[in-house]
mmCIF file of N, CA and C in Angstrom:
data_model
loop_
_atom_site.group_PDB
_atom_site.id
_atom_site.type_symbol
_atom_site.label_atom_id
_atom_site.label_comp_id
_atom_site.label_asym_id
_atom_site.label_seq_id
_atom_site.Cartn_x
_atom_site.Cartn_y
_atom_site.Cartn_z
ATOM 1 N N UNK J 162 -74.432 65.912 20.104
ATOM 2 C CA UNK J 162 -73.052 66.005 19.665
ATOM 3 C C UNK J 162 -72.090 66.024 20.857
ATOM 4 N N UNK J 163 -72.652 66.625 22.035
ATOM 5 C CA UNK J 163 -71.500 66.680 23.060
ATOM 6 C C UNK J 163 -71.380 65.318 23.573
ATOM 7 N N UNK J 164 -72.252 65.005 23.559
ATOM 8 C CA UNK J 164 -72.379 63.274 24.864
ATOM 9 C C UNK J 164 -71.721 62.248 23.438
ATOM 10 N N UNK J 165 -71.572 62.382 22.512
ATOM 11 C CA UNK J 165 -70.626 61.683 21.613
ATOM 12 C C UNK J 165 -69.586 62.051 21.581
ATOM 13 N N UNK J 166 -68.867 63.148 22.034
ATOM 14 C CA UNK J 166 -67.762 63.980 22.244
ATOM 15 C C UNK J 166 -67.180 63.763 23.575
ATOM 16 N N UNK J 167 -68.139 63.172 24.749
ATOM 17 C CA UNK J 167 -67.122 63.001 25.749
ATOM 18 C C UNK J 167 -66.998 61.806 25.351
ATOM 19 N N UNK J 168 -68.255 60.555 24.874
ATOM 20 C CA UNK J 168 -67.496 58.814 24.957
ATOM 21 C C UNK J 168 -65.928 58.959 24.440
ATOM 22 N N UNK J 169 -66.139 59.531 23.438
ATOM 23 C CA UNK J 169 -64.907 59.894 22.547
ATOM 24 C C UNK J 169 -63.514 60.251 23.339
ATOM 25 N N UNK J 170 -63.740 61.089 24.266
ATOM 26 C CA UNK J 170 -62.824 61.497 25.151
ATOM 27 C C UNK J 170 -62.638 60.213 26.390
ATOM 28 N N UNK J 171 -63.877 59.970 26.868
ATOM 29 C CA UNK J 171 -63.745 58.552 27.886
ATOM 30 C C UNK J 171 -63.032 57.355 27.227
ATOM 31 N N UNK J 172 -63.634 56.802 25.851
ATOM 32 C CA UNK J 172 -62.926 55.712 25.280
ATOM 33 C C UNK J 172 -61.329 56.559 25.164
ATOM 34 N N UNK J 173 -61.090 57.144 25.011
ATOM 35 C CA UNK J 173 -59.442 57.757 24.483
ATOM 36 C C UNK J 173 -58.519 57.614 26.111
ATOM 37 N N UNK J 174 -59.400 58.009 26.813
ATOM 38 C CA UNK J 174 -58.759 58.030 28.309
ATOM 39 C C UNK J 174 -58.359 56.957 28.465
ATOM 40 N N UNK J 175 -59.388 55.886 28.289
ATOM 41 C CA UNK J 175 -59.572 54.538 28.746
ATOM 42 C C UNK J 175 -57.929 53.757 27.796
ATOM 43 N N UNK J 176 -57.795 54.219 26.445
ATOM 44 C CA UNK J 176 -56.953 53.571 25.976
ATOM 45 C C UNK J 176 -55.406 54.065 25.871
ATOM 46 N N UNK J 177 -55.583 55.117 26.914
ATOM 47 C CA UNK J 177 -54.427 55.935 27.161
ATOM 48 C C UNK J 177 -53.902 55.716 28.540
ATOM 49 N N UNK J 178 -54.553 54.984 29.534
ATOM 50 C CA UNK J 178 -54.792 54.423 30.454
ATOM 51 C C UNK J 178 -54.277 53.016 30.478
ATOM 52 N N UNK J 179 -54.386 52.717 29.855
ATOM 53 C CA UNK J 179 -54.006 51.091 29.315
ATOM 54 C C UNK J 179 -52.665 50.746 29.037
ATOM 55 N N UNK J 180 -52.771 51.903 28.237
ATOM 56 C CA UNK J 180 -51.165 51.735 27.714
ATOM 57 C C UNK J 180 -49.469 51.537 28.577
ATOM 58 N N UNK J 181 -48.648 50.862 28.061
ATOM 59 C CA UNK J 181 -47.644 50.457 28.818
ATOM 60 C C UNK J 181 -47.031 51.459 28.536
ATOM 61 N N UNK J 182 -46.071 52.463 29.507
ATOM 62 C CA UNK J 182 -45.654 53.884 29.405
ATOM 63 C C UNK J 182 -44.177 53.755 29.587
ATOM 64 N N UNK J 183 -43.989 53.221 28.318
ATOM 65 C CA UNK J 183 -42.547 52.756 28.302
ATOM 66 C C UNK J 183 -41.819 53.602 27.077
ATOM 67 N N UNK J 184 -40.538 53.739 26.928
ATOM 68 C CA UNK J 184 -40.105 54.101 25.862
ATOM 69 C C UNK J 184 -39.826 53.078 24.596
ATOM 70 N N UNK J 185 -39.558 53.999 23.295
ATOM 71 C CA UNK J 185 -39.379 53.215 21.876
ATOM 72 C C UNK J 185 -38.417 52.150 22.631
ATOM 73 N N UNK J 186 -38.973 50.887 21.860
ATOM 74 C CA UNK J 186 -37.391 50.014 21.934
ATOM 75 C C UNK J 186 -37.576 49.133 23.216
ATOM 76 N N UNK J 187 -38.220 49.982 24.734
ATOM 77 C CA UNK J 187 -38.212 48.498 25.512
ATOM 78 C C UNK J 187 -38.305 47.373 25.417
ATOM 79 N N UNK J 188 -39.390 46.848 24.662
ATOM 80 C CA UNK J 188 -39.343 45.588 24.225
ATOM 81 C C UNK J 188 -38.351 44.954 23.624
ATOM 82 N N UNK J 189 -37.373 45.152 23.035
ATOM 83 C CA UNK J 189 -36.631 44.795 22.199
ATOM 84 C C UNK J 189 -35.183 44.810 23.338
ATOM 85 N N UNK J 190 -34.758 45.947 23.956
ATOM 86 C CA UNK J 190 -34.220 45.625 24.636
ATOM 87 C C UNK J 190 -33.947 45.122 25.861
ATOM 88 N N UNK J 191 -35.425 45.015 26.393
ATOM 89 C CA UNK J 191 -35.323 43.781 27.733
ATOM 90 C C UNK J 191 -35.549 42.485 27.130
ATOM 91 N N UNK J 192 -36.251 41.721 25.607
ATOM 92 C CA UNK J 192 -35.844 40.156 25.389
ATOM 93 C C UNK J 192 -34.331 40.286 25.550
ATOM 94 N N UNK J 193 -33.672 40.984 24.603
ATOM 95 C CA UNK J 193 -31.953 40.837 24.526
ATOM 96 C C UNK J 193 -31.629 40.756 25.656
ATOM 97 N N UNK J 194 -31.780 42.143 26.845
ATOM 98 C CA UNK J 194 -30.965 41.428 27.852
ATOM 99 C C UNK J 194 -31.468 40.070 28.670
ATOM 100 N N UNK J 195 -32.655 39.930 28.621
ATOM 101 C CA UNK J 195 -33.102 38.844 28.996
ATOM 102 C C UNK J 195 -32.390 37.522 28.443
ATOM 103 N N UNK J 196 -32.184 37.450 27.942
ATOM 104 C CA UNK J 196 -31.781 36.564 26.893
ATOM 105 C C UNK J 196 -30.317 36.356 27.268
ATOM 106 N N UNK J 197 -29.498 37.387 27.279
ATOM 107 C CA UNK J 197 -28.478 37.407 27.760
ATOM 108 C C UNK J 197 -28.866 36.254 29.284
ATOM 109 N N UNK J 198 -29.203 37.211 30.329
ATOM 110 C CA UNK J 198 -29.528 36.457 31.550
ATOM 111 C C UNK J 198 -29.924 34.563 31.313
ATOM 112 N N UNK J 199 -30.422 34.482 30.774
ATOM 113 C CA UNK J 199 -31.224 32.846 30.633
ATOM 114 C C UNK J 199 -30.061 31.759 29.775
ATOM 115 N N UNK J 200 -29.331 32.959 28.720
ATOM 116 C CA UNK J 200 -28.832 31.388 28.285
ATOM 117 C C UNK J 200 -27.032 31.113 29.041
ATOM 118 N N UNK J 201 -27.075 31.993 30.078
ATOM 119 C CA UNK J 201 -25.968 30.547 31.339
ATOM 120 C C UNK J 201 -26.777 29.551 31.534
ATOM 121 N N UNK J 202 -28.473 29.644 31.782
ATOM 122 C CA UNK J 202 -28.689 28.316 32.298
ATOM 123 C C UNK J 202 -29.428 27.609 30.937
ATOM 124 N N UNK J 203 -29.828 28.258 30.054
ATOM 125 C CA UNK J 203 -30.235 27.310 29.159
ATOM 126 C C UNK J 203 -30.156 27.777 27.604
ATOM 127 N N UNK J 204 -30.403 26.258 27.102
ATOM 128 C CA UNK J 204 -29.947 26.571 25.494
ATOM 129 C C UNK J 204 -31.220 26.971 24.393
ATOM 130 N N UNK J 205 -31.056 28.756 24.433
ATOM 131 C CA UNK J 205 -32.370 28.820 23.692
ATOM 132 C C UNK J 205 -32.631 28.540 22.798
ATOM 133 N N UNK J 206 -33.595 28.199 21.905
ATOM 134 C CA UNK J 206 -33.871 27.739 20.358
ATOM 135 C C UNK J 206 -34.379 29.027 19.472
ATOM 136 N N UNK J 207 -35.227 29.462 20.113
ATOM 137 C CA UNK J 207 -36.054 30.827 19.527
ATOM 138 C C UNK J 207 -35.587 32.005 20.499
ATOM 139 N N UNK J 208 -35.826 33.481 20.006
ATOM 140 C CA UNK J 208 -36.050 34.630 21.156
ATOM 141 C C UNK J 208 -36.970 34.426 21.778
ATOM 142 N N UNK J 209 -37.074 34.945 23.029
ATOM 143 C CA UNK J 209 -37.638 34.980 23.934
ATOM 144 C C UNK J 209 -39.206 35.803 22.953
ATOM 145 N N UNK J 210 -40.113 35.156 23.509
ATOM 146 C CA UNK J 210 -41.664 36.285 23.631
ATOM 147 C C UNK J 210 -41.967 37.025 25.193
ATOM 148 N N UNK J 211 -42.094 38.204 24.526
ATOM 149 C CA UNK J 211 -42.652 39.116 26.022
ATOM 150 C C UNK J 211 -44.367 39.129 26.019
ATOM 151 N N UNK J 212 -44.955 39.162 26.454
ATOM 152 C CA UNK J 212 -45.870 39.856 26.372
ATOM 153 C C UNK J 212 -46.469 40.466 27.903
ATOM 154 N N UNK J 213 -46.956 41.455 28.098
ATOM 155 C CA UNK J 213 -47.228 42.707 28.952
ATOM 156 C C UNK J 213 -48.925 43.334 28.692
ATOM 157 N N UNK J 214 -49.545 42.871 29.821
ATOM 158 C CA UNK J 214 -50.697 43.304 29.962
ATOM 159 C C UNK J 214 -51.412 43.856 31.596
ATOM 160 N N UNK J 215 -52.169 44.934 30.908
ATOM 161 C CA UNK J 215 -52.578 45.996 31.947
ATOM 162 C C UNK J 215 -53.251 44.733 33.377
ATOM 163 N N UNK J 216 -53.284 44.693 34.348
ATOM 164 C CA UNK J 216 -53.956 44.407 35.212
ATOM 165 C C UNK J 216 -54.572 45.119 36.356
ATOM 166 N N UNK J 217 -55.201 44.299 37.526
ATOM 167 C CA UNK J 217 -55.968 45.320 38.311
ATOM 168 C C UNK J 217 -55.620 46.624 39.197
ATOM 169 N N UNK J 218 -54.004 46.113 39.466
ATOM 170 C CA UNK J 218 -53.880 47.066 40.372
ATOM 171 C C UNK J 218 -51.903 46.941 39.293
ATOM 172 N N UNK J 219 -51.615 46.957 38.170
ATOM 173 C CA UNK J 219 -50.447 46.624 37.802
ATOM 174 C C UNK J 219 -50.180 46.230 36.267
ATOM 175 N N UNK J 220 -49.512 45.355 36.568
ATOM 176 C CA UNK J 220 -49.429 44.337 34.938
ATOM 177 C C UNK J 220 -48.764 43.096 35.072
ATOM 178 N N UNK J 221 -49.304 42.088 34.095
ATOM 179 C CA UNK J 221 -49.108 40.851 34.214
ATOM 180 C C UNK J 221 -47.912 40.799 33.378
ATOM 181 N N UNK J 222 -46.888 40.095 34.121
ATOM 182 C CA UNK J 222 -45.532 39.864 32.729
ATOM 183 C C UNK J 222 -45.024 38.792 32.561
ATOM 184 N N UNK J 223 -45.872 38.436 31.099
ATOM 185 C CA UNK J 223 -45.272 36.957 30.899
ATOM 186 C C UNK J 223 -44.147 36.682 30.017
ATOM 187 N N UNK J 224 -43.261 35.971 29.961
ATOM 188 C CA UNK J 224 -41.883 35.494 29.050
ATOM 189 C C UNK J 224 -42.244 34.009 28.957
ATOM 190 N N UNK J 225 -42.212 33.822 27.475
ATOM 191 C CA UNK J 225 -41.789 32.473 27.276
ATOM 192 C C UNK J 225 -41.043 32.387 26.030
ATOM 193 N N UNK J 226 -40.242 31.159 26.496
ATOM 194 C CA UNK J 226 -39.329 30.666 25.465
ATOM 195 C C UNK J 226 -38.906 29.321 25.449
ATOM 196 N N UNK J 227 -38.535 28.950 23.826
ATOM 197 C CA UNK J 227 -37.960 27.431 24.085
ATOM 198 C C UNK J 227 -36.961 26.910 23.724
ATOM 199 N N UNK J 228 -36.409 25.848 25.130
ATOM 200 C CA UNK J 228 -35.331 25.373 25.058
ATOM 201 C C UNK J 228 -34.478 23.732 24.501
ATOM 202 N N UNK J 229 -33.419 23.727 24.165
ATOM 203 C CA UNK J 229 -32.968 22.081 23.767
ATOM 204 C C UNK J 229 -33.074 21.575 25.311
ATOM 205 N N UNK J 230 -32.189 22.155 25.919
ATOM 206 C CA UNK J 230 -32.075 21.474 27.560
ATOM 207 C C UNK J 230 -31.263 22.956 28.390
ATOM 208 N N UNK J 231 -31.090 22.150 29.371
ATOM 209 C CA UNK J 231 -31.269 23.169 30.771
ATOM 210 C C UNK J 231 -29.429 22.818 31.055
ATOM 211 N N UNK J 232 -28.380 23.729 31.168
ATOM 212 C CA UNK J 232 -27.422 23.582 30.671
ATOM 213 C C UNK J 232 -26.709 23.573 32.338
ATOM 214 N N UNK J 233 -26.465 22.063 32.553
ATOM 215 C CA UNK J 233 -25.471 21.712 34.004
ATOM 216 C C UNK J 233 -24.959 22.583 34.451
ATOM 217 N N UNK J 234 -24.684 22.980 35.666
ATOM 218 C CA UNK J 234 -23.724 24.017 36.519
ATOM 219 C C UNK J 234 -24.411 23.401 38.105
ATOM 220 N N UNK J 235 -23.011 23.842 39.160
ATOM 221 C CA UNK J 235 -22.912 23.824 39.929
ATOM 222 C C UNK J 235 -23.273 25.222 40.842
ATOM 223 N N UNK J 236 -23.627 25.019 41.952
ATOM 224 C CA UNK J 236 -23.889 26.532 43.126
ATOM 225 C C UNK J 236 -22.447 26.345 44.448
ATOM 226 N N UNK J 237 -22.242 27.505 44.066
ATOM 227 C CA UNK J 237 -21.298 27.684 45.227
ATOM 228 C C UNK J 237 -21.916 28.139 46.187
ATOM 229 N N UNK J 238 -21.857 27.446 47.321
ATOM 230 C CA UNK J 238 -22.549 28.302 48.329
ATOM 231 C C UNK J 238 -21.333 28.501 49.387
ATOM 232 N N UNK J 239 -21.162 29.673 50.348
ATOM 233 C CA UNK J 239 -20.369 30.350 51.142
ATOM 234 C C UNK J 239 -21.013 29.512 52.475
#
């Protein structure tokens, strides 16, 4: 019973460990501002997808989204 009682505790670690330690709602409010940011340069069709996964030493952060076209502007440079 005990050595089923720690996996129990190891698997729980393991998925507590994993987890992205963010508050309610991040997701929701970094597409928006994201979103904000992207469409000066382009014309989105859909919201943005986040997705966020644990890696080796971090996390992988991918965004994708799709666009009609990529919306002309000029760079001022000083």
């Amino acid at each position: 019973m005990k050595n089923k009682s720690r996996e129990i505790m190891r698997v729980q670690n393991v998925i507590d460990s994993d987890r992205l330690n963010v508050g309610k709602g991040f997701t929701d409010l970094f597409v928006e501002d994201f979103s904000k940011l992207v469409q000066d340069y382009f014309e989105i069709e859909k919201q943005p997808i986040l997705n966020i996964a644990k890696d080796k030493n971090g996390y992988k952060v991918e965004i994708s989204f799709y666009t009609n076209r990529v919306k002309p502007f000029n760079s001022i440079v000083d």
